[in-house]
Coordinates of C-alpha atoms and ligand atoms in Angstrom, one line a residue:
X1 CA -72.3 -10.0 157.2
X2 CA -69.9 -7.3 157.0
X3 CA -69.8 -4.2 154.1
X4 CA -67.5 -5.0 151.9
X5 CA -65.0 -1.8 152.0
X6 CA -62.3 -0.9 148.9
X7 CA -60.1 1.8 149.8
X8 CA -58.8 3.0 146.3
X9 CA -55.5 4.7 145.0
X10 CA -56.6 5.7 141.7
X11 CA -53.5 8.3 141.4
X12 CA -51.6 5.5 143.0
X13 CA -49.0 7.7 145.7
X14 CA -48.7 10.6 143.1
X15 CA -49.3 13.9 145.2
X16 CA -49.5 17.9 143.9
X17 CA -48.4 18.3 148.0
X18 CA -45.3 17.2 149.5
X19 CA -45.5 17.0 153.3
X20 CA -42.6 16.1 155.4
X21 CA -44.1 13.1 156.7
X22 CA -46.0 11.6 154.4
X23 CA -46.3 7.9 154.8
X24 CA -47.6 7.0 151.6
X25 CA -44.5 8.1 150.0
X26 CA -42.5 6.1 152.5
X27 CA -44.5 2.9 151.8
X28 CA -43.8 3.7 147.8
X29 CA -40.1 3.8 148.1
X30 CA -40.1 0.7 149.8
X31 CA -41.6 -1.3 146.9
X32 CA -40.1 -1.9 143.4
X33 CA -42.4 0.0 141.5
X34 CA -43.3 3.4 143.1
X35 CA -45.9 4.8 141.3
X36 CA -48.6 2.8 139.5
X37 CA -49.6 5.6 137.5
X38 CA -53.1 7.4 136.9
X39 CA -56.3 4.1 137.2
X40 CA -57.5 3.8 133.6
X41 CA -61.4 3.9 133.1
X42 CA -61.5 0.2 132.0
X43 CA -59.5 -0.9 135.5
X44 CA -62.3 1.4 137.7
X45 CA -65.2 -0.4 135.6
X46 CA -63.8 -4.0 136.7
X47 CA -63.5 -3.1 140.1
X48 CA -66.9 -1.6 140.3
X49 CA -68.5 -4.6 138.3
X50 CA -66.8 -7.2 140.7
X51 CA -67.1 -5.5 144.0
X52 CA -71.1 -5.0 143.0
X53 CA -71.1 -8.8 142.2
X54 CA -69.4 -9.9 145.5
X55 CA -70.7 -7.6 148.0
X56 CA -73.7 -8.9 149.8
X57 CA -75.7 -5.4 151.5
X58 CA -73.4 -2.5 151.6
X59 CA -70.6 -1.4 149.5
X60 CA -68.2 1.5 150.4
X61 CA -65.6 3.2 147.9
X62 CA -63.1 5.2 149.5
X63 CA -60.4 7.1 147.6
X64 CA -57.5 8.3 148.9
X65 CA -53.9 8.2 148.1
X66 CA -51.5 10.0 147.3
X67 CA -53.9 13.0 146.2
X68 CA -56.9 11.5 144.5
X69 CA -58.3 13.9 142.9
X70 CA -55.7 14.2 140.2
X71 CA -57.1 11.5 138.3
X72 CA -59.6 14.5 137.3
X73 CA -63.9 14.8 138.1
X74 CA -64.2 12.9 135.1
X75 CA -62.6 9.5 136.0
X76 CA -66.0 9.9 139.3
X77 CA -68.2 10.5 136.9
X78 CA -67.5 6.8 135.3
X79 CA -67.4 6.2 138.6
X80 CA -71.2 7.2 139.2
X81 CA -71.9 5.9 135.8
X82 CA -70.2 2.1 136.5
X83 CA -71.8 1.9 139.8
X84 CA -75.7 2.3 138.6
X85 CA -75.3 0.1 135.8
X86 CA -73.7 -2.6 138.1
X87 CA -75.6 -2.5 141.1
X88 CA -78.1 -5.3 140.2
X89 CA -79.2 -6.2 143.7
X90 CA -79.8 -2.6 144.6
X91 CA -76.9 -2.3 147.1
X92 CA -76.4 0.3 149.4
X93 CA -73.4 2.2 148.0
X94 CA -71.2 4.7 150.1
X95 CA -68.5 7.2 148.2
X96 CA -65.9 9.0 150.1
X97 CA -62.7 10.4 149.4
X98 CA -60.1 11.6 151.3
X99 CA -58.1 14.8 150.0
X100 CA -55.5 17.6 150.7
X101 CA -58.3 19.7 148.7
X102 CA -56.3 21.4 146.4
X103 CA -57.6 21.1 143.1
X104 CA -61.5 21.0 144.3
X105 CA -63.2 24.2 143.0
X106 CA -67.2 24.8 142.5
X107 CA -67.5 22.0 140.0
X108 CA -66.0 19.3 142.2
X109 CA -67.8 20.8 144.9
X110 CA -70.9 20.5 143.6
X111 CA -70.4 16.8 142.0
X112 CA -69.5 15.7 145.8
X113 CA -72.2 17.5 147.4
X114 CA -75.3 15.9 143.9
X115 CA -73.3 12.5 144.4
X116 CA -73.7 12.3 148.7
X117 CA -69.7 11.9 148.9
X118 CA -68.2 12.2 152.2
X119 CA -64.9 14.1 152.3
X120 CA -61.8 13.4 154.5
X121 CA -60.1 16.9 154.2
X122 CA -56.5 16.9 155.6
X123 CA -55.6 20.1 157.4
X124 CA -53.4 20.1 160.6
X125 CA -54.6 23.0 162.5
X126 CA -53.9 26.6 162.8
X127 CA -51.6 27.9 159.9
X128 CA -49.0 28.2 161.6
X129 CA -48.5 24.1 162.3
X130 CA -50.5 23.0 158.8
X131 CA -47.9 25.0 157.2
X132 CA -44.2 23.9 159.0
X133 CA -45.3 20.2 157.5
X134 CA -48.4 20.6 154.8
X135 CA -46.4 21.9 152.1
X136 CA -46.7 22.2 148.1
X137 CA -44.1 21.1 145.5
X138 CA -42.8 24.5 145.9
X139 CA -42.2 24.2 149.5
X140 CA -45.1 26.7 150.0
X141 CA -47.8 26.4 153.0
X142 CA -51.2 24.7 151.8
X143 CA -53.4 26.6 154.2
X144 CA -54.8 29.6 152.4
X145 CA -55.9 26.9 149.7
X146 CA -57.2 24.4 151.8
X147 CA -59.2 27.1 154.2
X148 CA -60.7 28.3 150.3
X149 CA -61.7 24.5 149.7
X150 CA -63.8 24.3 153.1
X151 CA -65.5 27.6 152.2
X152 CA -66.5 25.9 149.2
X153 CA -67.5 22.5 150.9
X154 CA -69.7 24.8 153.2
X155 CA -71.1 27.0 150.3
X156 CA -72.2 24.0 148.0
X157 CA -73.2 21.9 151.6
X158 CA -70.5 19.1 151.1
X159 CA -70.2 16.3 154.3
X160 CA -66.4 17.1 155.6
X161 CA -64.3 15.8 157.9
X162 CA -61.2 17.3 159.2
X163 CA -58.5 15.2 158.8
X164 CA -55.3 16.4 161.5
X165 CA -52.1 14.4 161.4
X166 CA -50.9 14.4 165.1
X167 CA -47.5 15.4 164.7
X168 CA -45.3 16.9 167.7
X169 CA -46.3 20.3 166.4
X170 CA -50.1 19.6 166.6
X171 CA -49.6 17.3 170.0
X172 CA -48.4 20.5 171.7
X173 CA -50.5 22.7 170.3
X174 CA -53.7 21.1 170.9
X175 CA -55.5 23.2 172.8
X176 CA -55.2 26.3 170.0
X177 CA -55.7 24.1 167.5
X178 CA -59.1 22.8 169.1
X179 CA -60.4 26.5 169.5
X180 CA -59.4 27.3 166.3
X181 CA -61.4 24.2 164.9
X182 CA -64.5 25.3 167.0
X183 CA -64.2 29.1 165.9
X184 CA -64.8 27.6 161.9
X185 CA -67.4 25.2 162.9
X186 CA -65.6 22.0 162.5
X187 CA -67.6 19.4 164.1
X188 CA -66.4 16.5 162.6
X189 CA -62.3 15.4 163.3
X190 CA -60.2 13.2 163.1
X191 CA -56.8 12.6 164.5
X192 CA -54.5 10.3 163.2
X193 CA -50.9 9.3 165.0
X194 CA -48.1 10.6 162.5
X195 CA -45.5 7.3 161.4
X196 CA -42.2 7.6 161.0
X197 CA -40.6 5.8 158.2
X198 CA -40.9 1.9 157.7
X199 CA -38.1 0.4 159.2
X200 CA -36.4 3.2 161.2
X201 CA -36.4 3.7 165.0
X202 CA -39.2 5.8 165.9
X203 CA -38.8 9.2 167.3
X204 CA -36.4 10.9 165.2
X205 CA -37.9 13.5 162.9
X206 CA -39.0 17.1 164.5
X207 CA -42.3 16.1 163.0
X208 CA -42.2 12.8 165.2
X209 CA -45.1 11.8 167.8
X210 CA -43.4 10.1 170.4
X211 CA -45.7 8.2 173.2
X212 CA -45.1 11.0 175.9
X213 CA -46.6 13.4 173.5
X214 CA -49.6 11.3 172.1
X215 CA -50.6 10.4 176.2
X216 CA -50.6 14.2 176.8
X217 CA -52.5 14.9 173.7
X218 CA -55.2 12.7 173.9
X219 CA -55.6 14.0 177.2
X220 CA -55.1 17.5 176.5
X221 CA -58.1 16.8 173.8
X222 CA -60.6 14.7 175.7
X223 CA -60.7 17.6 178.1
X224 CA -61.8 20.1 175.9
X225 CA -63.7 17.2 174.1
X226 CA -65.6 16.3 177.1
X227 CA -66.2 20.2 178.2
X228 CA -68.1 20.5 174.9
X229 CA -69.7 17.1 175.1
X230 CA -71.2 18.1 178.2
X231 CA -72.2 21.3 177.4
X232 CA -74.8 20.9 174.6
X233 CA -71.7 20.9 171.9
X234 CA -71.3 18.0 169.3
X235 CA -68.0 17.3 168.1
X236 CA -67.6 14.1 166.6
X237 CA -64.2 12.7 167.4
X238 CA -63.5 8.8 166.1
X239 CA -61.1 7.7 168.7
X240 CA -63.3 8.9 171.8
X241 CA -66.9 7.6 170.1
X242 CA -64.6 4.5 169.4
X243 CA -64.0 4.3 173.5
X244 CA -67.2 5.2 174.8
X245 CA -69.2 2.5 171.7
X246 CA -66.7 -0.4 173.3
X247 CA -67.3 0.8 176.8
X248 CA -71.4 0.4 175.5
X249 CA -70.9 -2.9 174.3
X250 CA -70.1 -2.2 170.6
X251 CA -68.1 -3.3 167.7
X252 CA -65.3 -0.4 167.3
X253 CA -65.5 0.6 163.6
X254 CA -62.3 1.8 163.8
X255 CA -59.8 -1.2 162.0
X256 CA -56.6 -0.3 164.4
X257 CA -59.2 -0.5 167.8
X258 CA -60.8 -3.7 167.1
X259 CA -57.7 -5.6 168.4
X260 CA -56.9 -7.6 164.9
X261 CA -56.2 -6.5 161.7
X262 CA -59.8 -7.1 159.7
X263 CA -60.6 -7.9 155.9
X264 CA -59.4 -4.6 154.0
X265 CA -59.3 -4.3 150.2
X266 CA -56.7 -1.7 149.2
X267 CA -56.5 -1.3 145.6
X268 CA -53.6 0.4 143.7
X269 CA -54.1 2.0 140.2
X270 CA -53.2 -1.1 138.7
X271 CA -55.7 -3.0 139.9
X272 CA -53.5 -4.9 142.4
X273 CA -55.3 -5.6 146.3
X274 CA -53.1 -5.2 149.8
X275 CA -54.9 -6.4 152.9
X276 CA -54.3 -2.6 154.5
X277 CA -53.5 0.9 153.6
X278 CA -50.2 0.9 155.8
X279 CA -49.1 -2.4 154.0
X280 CA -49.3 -1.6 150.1
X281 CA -45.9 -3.2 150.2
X282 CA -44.5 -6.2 147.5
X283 CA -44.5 -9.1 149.9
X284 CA -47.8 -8.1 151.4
X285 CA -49.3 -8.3 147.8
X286 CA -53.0 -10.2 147.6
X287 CA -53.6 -10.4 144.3
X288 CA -54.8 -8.5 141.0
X289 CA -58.5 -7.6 140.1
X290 CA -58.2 -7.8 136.6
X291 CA -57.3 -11.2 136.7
X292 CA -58.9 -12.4 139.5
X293 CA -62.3 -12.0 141.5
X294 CA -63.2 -10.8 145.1
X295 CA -63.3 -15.1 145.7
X296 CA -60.0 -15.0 144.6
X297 CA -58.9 -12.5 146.7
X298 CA -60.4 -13.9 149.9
X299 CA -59.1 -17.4 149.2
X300 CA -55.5 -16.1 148.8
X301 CA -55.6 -13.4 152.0
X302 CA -56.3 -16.7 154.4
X303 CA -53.0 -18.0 152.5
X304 CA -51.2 -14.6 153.5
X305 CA -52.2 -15.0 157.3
X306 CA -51.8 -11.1 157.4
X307 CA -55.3 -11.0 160.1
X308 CA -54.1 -14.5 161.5
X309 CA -50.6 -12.6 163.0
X310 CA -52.2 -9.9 164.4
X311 CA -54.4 -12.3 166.8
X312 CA -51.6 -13.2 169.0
X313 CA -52.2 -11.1 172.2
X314 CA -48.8 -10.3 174.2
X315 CA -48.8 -11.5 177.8
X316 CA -48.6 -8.0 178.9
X317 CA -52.0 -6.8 176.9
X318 CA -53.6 -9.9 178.6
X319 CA -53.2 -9.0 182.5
X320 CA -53.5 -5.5 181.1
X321 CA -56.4 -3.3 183.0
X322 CA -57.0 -2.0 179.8
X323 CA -57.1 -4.4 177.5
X324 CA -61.0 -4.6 176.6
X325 CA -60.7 -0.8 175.7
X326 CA -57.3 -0.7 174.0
X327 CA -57.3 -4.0 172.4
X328 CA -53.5 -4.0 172.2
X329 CA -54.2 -1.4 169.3
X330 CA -53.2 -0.9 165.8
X331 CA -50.5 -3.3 164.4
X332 CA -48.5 -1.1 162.5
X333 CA -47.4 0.5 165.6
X334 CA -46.6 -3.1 167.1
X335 CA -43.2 -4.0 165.2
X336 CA -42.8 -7.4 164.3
X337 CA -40.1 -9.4 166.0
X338 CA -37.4 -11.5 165.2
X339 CA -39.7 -14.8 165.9
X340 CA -42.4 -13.3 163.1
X341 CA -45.0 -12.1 166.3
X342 CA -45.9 -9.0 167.2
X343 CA -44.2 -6.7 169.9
X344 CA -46.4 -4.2 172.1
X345 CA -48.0 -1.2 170.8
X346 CA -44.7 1.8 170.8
X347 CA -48.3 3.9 172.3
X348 CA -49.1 1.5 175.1
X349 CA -47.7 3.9 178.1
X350 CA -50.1 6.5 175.8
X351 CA -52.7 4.5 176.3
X352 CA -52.3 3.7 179.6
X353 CA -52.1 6.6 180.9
X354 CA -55.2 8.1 179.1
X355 CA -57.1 5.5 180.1
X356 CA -56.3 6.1 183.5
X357 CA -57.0 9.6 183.3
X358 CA -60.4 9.4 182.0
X359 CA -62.1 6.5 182.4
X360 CA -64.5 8.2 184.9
X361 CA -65.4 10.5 182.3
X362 CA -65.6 8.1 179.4
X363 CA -68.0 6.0 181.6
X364 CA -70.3 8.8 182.4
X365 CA -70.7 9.1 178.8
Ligands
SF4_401 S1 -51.4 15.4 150.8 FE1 -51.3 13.3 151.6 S2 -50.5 12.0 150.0 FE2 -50.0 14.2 149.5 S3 -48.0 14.5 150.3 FE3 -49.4 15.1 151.9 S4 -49.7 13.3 153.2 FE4 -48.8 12.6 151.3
SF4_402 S1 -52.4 -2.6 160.4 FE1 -53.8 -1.4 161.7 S2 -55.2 -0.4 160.2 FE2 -54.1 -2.0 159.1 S3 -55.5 -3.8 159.1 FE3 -54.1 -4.0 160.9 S4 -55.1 -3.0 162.6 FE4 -56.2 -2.4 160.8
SF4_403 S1 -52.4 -0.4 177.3 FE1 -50.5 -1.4 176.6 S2 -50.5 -3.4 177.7 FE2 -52.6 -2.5 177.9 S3 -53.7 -3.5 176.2 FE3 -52.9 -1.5 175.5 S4 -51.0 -2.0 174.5 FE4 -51.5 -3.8 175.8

């Protein structure tokens, strides 16, 4: 039995940041209604209530967005409050929250650090890449405040991550980028593969991470990765634990390496559930939590077939070398064809040539 995992927008895709690429702004002009608006108290006590009811062993609430954190510290404080009155069958509950950290100051701090939240911080580097992309509504760099937010998170002993969107700037600049992370401690990081825009043809934007780029990052990064790996130096880095926990014999935990879409429950600020944070989009729809109940939901995602299209494996991922370790990866990098299935990954020559180059190493760990 799985956890059962809510990823929720309660600032629906309303962000005090505007960067150049952001893709949750893309997804929201390609839906009727862009914003849902701020989650009201009464919508987050339903969700809590049901979610306790359904899950079985473990539940995990992650907010994200948009910025989530502009729904104010009062609206997790409910939060806190809704989840110990509902928890009847003493449940294991995660919080985390993902954030561009600019409204956190010693109050939030300390709520996150009393209430064991983990954080997602988004930074992209050095300041000189975070700030050609990670800008403010004034078209200001975010660095200086987001720098001030991790000082915090240290001071009051918050769990961070460091979230880094892998851009072109921050493909080519990886190896500065990595010092820099080591010089301020960052042990734990994440790097997620910029999109371009629903619909267009991938590549376009300066910002854009084409698949020459991402195959010499990642192997740019698992060398210095490795270096500190085998040198007494932890740095947790999802993708690469991903690798080397298949290589071992285990379940990725990462959805887009698993080689299927799996059971997601994205919720907007409405109440509304989408089957994936990359598809919060009309037709992709599931249903509404204040009308309906997680067995609802479940019953209505098997009548979507969202999982059941991503199961088809392309001829070329089967006689691929690869394939156990890259799974035919995440699907909103396969674009859908004209017959409704699934093309090939636009990374696989990333992939393939990573693999290539460090398999040895991945082994050996
Ligand atoms: S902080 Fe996140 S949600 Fe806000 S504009 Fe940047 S990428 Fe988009
Ligand atoms: S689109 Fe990617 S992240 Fe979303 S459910 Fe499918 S595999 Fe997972
Ligand atoms: S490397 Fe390419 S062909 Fe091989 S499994 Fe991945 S996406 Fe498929």
């Amino acid at each position: 039995m799985y956890p059962l995992n809510l990823l929720i927008k309660p600032a629906s895709g309303y962000c005090n940041f505007k960067c150049k690429y952001c893709f949750y702004e893309d997804v929201a002009h390609n839906r009727e209604v862009q914003s849902y608006g701020f989650m009201s108290t009464k919508t987050l006590e339903q969700i809590v209530k049901k979610a306790l009811k359904f899950a079985k062993d473990e539940c995990t609430f992650t907010f994200q967005g948009g910025e989530p954190t502009l729904v104010g510290l009062d609206f997790y404080k409910d939060l806190i409050k809704f989840q110990k009155k509902y928890n009847k069958k003493g449940l294991k509950i995660h919080n985390t929250i993902q954030t561009n950290g600019y409204l956190i100051d010693k109050e939030w701090a300390k709520f996150l650090h009393n209430n064991n939240f983990l954080v997602g911080i988004s930074l992209d580097g050095t300041k000189e890449i975070n700030d050609i992309n990670r800008i403010d509504a004034n078209k200001e760099g975010t660095y200086d405040k987001i720098l001030e937010t991790i000082e915090l998170f240290n001071k009051y002993k918050v769990e961070y991550n460091i979230l880094t969107v892998v851009t072109s700037y921050v493909a080519t600049n990886i190896k500065s980028i990595y010092e820099f992370y080591k010089e301020k401690n960052f042990s734990y990081q994440q790097y997620i593969p910029c999109l371009d825009p629903i619909g267009e043809i991938r590549g376009n934007h300066e910002y854009s991470l084409t698949p020459k780029l991402y195959g010499k990052f990642l192997k740019d990064l698992f060398d210095l990765w490795y270096e500190d790996m085998t040198n007494g130096r932890f740095v947790y880095n999802r993708y690469f634990e991903n690798i080397v926990g298949i290589i071992k014999g285990f379940r990725p935990e990462a959805c887009g390496m698993i080689g299927h879409c799996t059971l997601q429950n994205v919720i907007e600020a409405d109440g509304s559930v989408y089957p994936c944070d990359f598809y919060v989009l009309d037709d992709q729809k599931i249903g509404n939590l204040i009308e309906m109940d997680f067995e609802d939901i479940e019953r209505k995602r098997s009548e979507s077939k969202f999982i059941e299209t991503s199961l088809k494996v392309e001829d070329c991922c089967m006689e691929c070398k690869w394939k156990n370790l890259c799974r035919g990866g995440c699907r909103r990098d396969r674009d859908e064809n004209m017959d409704g299935n699934l093309s090939v990954n636009y990374f696989c020559e990333s992939y393939k040539e990573f693999f290539e180059y460090a398999i040895d190493r991945l082994v050996k760990l």
